[in-house]
Amino acid sequence: MSIALTLTVNGAPVTRPVAPSTLLSEFIREHLRLTGTHIGCDTTQCGACTVLLDGRAVKSCTVLALQAQGAQLTTIEGLAQADGTLHPMQEAFRQCHGLQCGFCTPGMVMSAVDLATHHACGTEQEIRDGLEGNLCRCTGYHNIVKAVQQGAAAMKA
Ligand code: FES
Ligand code: FES
């Protein structure tokens, strides 16, 4: 059985038939081919699959696709401007070397955008607490914290 899922993805209307058991992460990667959203664990631990649903960060492996009915979905592909200008948080990760292999980076960036938009993130501790649901195997987090500080300041400016 399939049900029509209608939502807005990175600013564009989308309607697709999906099975009730389809995860949002699976819908994003396999139905929409937006493979910037990564799957690290599929068990709600790593945060690599984080996207924005109605402006709030969610782990898309934890949400059924049909729960996004009518929602505004933003994936990492939707952050930059149409001319390729990076979102301030993406630019800060680039400038601060906030990534190495890059596997965690889309989820980190999406969580950081939510953090900078909805929560206090002025201090290192606030950023570390805010990103506790996102795991990185590479960086030791130091440059990620610097990137989020810089990105959050740029977003406010
Ligand atoms: Fe969703 Fe790891 S793949 S939290
Ligand atoms: Fe490699 Fe984070 S940069 S997992």
XYZ file of N, CA and C and ligand atoms in Angstrom:
479
model
N 0.847 -1.194 0.000
C 0.000 0.000 0.000
C 0.885 1.248 0.000
N 0.544 2.217 -0.841
C 1.260 3.494 -0.858
C 0.292 4.629 -0.593
N 0.807 5.664 0.016
C 0.016 6.863 0.302
C 0.755 8.039 -0.312
N 0.023 8.986 -0.872
C 0.658 10.159 -1.481
C 1.201 11.082 -0.389
N 2.476 11.348 -0.464
C 3.126 12.285 0.467
C 3.386 13.582 -0.294
N 2.825 14.667 0.211
C 3.032 15.979 -0.402
C 3.699 16.885 0.612
N 4.803 17.459 0.216
C 5.543 18.364 1.101
C 6.381 19.312 0.258
N 7.060 20.223 0.916
C 7.956 21.132 0.215
C 9.385 20.729 0.560
N 10.173 20.486 -0.471
C 11.556 20.046 -0.266
C 12.500 21.096 -0.838
N 13.259 21.696 0.016
C 14.206 22.734 -0.407
C 13.520 23.792 -1.276
N 12.301 24.141 -0.860
C 11.564 25.221 -1.510
C 10.697 24.805 -2.674
N 10.752 23.538 -3.068
C 9.963 23.090 -4.230
C 8.902 22.085 -3.788
N 7.688 22.180 -4.356
C 6.651 21.210 -3.994
C 6.979 19.828 -4.549
N 6.714 18.817 -3.739
C 6.999 17.429 -4.125
C 5.820 16.564 -3.699
N 5.399 15.661 -4.572
C 4.414 14.635 -4.205
C 4.937 13.290 -4.706
N 4.967 12.312 -3.804
C 5.441 10.975 -4.164
C 4.612 9.933 -3.406
N 4.361 8.782 -4.007
C 3.737 7.693 -3.254
C 4.766 7.044 -2.336
N 4.419 6.822 -1.080
C 5.345 6.145 -0.168
C 4.576 5.108 0.651
N 5.277 4.062 1.022
C 4.704 3.064 1.927
C 4.684 3.641 3.341
N 3.713 3.275 4.163
C 3.632 3.813 5.525
C 4.888 3.561 6.359
N 5.625 2.504 6.042
C 6.809 2.170 6.843
C 8.077 2.885 6.364
N 7.991 3.679 5.310
C 9.187 4.342 4.769
C 9.695 5.398 5.740
N 10.971 5.313 6.054
C 11.579 6.337 6.913
C 11.836 7.600 6.100
N 11.867 8.718 6.800
C 12.151 9.979 6.105
C 13.541 9.939 5.472
N 14.504 9.351 6.157
C 15.864 9.248 5.604
C 15.869 8.458 4.301
N 15.112 7.386 4.271
C 15.015 6.544 3.071
C 14.315 7.325 1.950
N 13.282 8.050 2.307
C 12.566 8.862 1.316
C 13.505 9.902 0.704
N 14.282 10.560 1.552
C 15.184 11.612 1.069
C 16.255 11.028 0.143
N 16.868 9.952 0.563
C 18.000 9.420 -0.202
C 17.559 8.597 -1.408
N 16.550 7.739 -1.201
C 16.232 6.774 -2.252
C 15.109 7.238 -3.176
N 14.163 7.986 -2.638
C 13.076 8.458 -3.508
C 13.466 9.782 -4.172
N 14.090 10.678 -3.408
C 14.428 12.003 -3.952
C 15.863 12.083 -4.456
N 16.681 11.068 -4.140
C 18.089 11.041 -4.563
C 18.884 12.232 -4.010
N 18.507 12.693 -2.836
C 19.265 13.758 -2.170
C 20.216 13.070 -1.192
N 21.361 12.673 -1.699
C 22.246 11.801 -0.929
C 23.225 12.552 -0.038
N 23.043 13.872 0.055
C 23.839 14.616 1.035
C 23.442 14.278 2.462
N 22.236 13.812 2.653
C 21.804 13.332 3.969
C 22.360 11.934 4.152
N 23.228 11.764 5.139
C 23.933 10.487 5.300
C 23.266 9.595 6.343
N 23.525 8.311 6.218
C 23.045 7.334 7.192
C 24.262 6.715 7.866
N 24.433 7.011 9.145
C 25.582 6.458 9.860
C 25.222 5.293 10.746
N 24.007 5.281 11.271
C 23.661 4.234 12.237
C 22.254 3.681 12.014
N 21.341 4.520 11.553
C 19.935 4.133 11.385
C 19.263 3.819 12.715
N 19.873 4.210 13.810
C 19.312 3.914 15.134
C 19.317 5.153 16.027
N 19.265 6.350 15.430
C 19.068 7.595 16.192
C 20.252 7.966 17.073
N 21.434 7.513 16.725
C 22.576 7.810 17.585
C 23.556 8.814 16.998
N 23.793 8.787 15.672
C 24.944 9.517 15.137
C 24.634 10.926 14.639
N 23.403 11.177 14.220
C 23.036 12.511 13.743
C 23.420 12.806 12.305
N 24.027 11.856 11.613
C 24.432 12.110 10.220
C 23.244 12.379 9.307
N 22.071 11.916 9.714
C 20.865 12.025 8.878
C 20.034 13.263 9.203
N 20.590 14.198 9.972
C 19.803 15.340 10.443
C 19.387 16.258 9.296
N 18.126 16.623 9.302
C 17.560 17.591 8.349
C 16.700 18.566 9.147
N 16.226 19.590 8.472
C 15.305 20.533 9.114
C 13.890 20.239 8.642
N 13.004 20.026 9.596
C 11.588 19.813 9.309
C 10.835 20.967 9.959
N 10.232 21.792 9.106
C 9.610 23.032 9.577
C 10.599 23.836 10.439
N 11.836 23.849 9.987
C 12.863 24.684 10.602
C 13.548 24.087 11.819
N 13.123 22.910 12.244
C 13.706 22.272 13.422
C 14.507 21.045 13.005
N 15.666 20.855 13.642
C 16.499 19.704 13.319
C 15.841 18.420 13.796
N 15.774 17.434 12.912
C 15.301 16.101 13.287
C 16.242 15.074 12.676
N 16.361 13.951 13.354
C 17.119 12.837 12.796
C 16.162 12.075 11.883
N 16.441 12.135 10.589
C 15.448 11.645 9.632
C 15.304 10.130 9.649
N 16.227 9.420 10.315
C 16.067 7.966 10.446
C 15.096 7.619 11.566
N 14.627 8.651 12.261
C 13.741 8.448 13.411
C 12.308 8.854 13.084
N 12.110 9.391 11.883
C 10.818 9.955 11.496
C 10.295 9.172 10.297
N 9.024 8.826 10.337
C 8.410 8.223 9.156
C 8.198 9.302 8.094
N 8.382 8.941 6.859
C 8.215 9.920 5.783
C 6.837 10.572 5.849
N 5.817 9.785 6.146
C 4.452 10.342 6.150
C 4.230 11.332 7.289
N 5.107 11.328 8.282
C 5.011 12.347 9.338
C 5.407 13.730 8.820
N 6.009 13.757 7.638
C 6.392 15.037 7.037
C 5.306 15.564 6.098
N 4.147 14.953 6.138
C 3.039 15.388 5.268
C 2.779 16.890 5.460
N 2.877 17.657 4.378
C 2.581 19.093 4.429
C 3.694 19.956 4.998
N 4.808 19.349 5.341
C 5.878 20.090 6.025
C 6.828 20.758 5.035
N 7.646 21.634 5.600
C 8.772 22.228 4.870
C 10.013 21.433 5.253
N 10.593 20.742 4.312
C 11.791 19.940 4.560
C 12.996 20.627 3.928
N 14.037 20.787 4.708
C 15.295 21.330 4.168
C 16.395 20.319 4.396
N 17.061 19.957 3.323
C 18.231 19.085 3.419
C 19.480 19.933 3.169
N 20.631 19.303 3.313
C 21.877 20.044 3.125
C 21.939 20.651 1.711
N 21.300 20.015 0.755
C 21.321 20.531 -0.625
C 20.555 21.845 -0.740
N 19.690 22.128 0.238
C 18.859 23.320 0.166
C 19.406 24.520 0.905
N 20.586 24.394 1.501
C 21.102 25.507 2.317
C 21.774 26.597 1.481
N 22.557 26.200 0.528
C 23.270 27.200 -0.283
C 22.288 27.947 -1.178
N 22.696 29.136 -1.612
C 21.854 29.894 -2.528
C 21.942 29.295 -3.937
N 21.001 29.687 -4.782
C 20.940 29.117 -6.133
C 22.226 29.368 -6.923
N 22.917 30.467 -6.608
C 24.154 30.764 -7.344
C 25.369 30.054 -6.755
N 25.127 29.214 -5.766
C 26.222 28.449 -5.186
C 26.840 29.077 -3.951
N 26.413 30.292 -3.598
C 26.930 30.925 -2.380
C 26.536 30.091 -1.169
N 27.535 29.725 -0.392
C 27.274 28.851 0.756
C 26.482 29.579 1.832
N 25.677 28.832 2.553
C 25.031 29.338 3.769
C 26.143 29.729 4.751
N 25.923 30.752 5.588
C 26.973 31.172 6.523
C 27.522 30.043 7.386
N 26.678 29.084 7.741
C 27.184 27.974 8.566
C 28.082 27.059 7.735
N 27.719 26.830 6.491
C 28.583 26.029 5.619
C 29.919 26.737 5.401
N 29.857 28.042 5.171
C 31.080 28.811 4.943
C 31.977 28.776 6.173
N 31.373 28.839 7.349
C 32.169 28.792 8.582
C 32.839 27.430 8.738
N 32.147 26.351 8.419
C 32.774 25.022 8.480
C 33.949 24.963 7.504
N 33.788 25.559 6.340
C 34.884 25.566 5.354
C 36.070 26.369 5.874
N 35.782 27.556 6.390
C 36.880 28.421 6.820
C 37.594 27.883 8.069
N 36.839 27.254 8.955
C 37.426 26.787 10.224
C 37.918 25.344 10.134
N 37.865 24.751 8.952
C 38.267 23.340 8.791
C 37.483 22.464 9.767
N 36.161 22.661 9.763
C 35.311 21.920 10.692
C 34.941 20.532 10.204
N 35.734 19.988 9.321
C 35.471 18.638 8.821
C 36.766 18.012 8.336
N 36.751 16.682 8.337
C 37.864 15.957 7.720
C 37.302 15.049 6.632
N 36.768 13.875 6.991
C 36.216 13.020 5.931
C 34.901 13.574 5.401
N 34.190 14.345 6.225
C 32.953 14.977 5.787
C 31.694 14.151 5.988
N 31.843 12.939 6.506
C 30.651 12.088 6.601
C 29.604 12.670 7.549
N 30.046 13.194 8.659
C 29.100 13.740 9.647
C 28.636 15.143 9.291
N 29.332 15.772 8.334
C 29.200 17.220 8.148
C 27.794 17.696 7.774
N 27.086 17.040 6.850
C 25.733 17.540 6.563
C 24.859 17.584 7.815
N 24.902 16.528 8.608
C 24.101 16.510 9.827
C 24.570 17.543 10.838
N 25.891 17.693 10.946
C 26.437 18.710 11.851
C 25.950 20.105 11.457
N 26.034 20.385 10.183
C 25.652 21.721 9.702
C 24.163 21.969 9.952
N 23.327 20.974 9.662
C 21.892 21.170 9.864
C 21.570 21.360 11.349
N 22.208 20.589 12.208
C 21.995 20.773 13.650
C 22.502 22.137 14.098
N 23.625 22.558 13.533
C 24.199 23.852 13.914
C 23.304 25.005 13.477
N 22.660 24.864 12.335
C 21.729 25.912 11.881
C 20.552 26.007 12.850
N 20.021 24.878 13.255
C 18.928 24.875 14.242
C 19.413 25.486 15.547
N 20.592 25.058 15.983
C 21.146 25.569 17.242
C 21.279 27.090 17.197
N 21.838 27.591 16.111
C 22.058 29.035 15.996
C 20.743 29.803 15.869
N 19.717 29.132 15.329
C 18.431 29.807 15.106
C 17.559 29.822 16.355
N 17.593 28.737 17.112
C 16.603 28.574 18.190
C 17.168 28.512 19.599
N 18.486 28.458 19.739
C 19.044 28.226 21.074
C 20.247 29.130 21.314
N 20.596 29.246 22.590
C 21.816 29.959 22.936
C 23.014 29.122 22.500
N 23.961 29.754 21.822
C 25.146 29.005 21.413
C 26.359 29.931 21.396
N 26.422 30.809 22.384
C 27.535 31.743 22.436
C 28.800 31.144 23.012
N 28.628 30.167 23.890
C 29.807 29.607 24.554
C 30.148 28.237 23.986
N 31.389 27.837 24.221
C 31.816 26.515 23.762
C 30.942 25.430 24.380
N 30.624 25.568 25.671
C 29.833 24.534 26.341
C 28.430 24.444 25.758
N 27.838 25.610 25.450
C 26.495 25.594 24.847
C 26.523 24.888 23.494
N 27.570 25.100 22.735
C 27.676 24.447 21.426
C 27.898 22.949 21.597
N 28.785 22.582 22.496
C 29.026 21.150 22.719
C 27.756 20.456 23.196
N 27.017 21.113 24.097
C 25.752 20.532 24.567
C 24.742 20.449 23.423
N 24.690 21.498 22.613
C 23.715 21.549 21.526
C 23.969 20.521 20.440
N 25.218 20.126 20.280
C 25.569 19.163 19.232
C 25.816 17.763 19.789
N 25.346 17.514 20.991
C 25.674 16.217 21.599
C 25.047 15.043 20.847
N 24.029 15.297 20.045
C 23.412 14.222 19.272
C 24.081 13.967 17.937
N 25.155 14.683 17.660
C 25.874 14.502 16.391
C 27.283 14.011 16.683
N 27.614 12.863 16.131
C 28.921 12.266 16.379
C 29.849 12.460 15.184
N 31.114 12.756 15.492
C 32.155 12.858 14.466
C 33.279 11.917 14.843
N 33.716 11.130 13.875
C 34.783 10.170 14.142
C 36.161 10.759 13.865
N 36.185 11.982 13.321
C 37.456 12.490 12.801
C 38.062 13.658 13.576
N 37.272 14.663 13.910
C 37.876 15.964 14.178
C 38.224 16.246 15.634
N 37.687 15.479 16.559
C 37.886 15.854 17.952
C 37.032 17.046 18.354
N 36.201 17.521 17.463
C 35.172 18.539 17.707
C 35.701 19.968 17.854
N 36.996 20.143 18.059
C 37.501 21.482 18.337
C 37.159 22.449 17.197
N 37.466 22.064 15.979
C 37.197 22.961 14.852
C 35.709 23.050 14.521
N 34.971 22.014 14.865
C 33.519 22.088 14.671
C 32.946 23.167 15.590
N 33.383 23.186 16.833
C 32.902 24.201 17.779
C 33.267 25.596 17.274
N 34.498 25.758 16.813
C 34.901 27.059 16.265
C 34.026 27.450 15.080
N 33.740 26.477 14.219
C 32.910 26.753 13.039
C 31.504 27.184 13.446
N 30.944 26.516 14.438
C 29.580 26.856 14.846
C 29.546 28.245 15.488
N 30.571 28.557 16.263
C 30.638 29.917 16.836
C 30.666 30.952 15.725
N 31.522 30.727 14.742
C 31.647 31.689 13.646
C 30.386 31.722 12.782
N 29.837 30.562 12.503
C 28.639 30.492 11.678
C 27.443 31.138 12.354
N 27.299 30.902 13.643
C 26.172 31.493 14.381
C 26.290 33.015 14.396
N 27.505 33.519 14.580
C 27.700 34.973 14.570
C 27.369 35.542 13.194
N 27.767 34.834 12.152
C 27.486 35.303 10.784
C 25.987 35.278 10.501
N 25.288 34.272 10.999
C 23.840 34.197 10.791
C 23.138 35.360 11.487
N 23.603 35.691 12.703
C 22.969 36.808 13.431
C 23.252 38.135 12.734
N 24.460 38.254 12.169
C 24.811 39.495 11.480
C 23.988 39.632 10.202
Fe 20.085 8.746 11.853
Fe 22.460 7.927 12.686
S 21.564 7.639 10.745
S 21.003 9.159 13.760
Fe 34.691 12.553 9.478
Fe 33.119 13.960 11.081
S 34.542 14.731 9.611
S 33.065 11.837 10.740
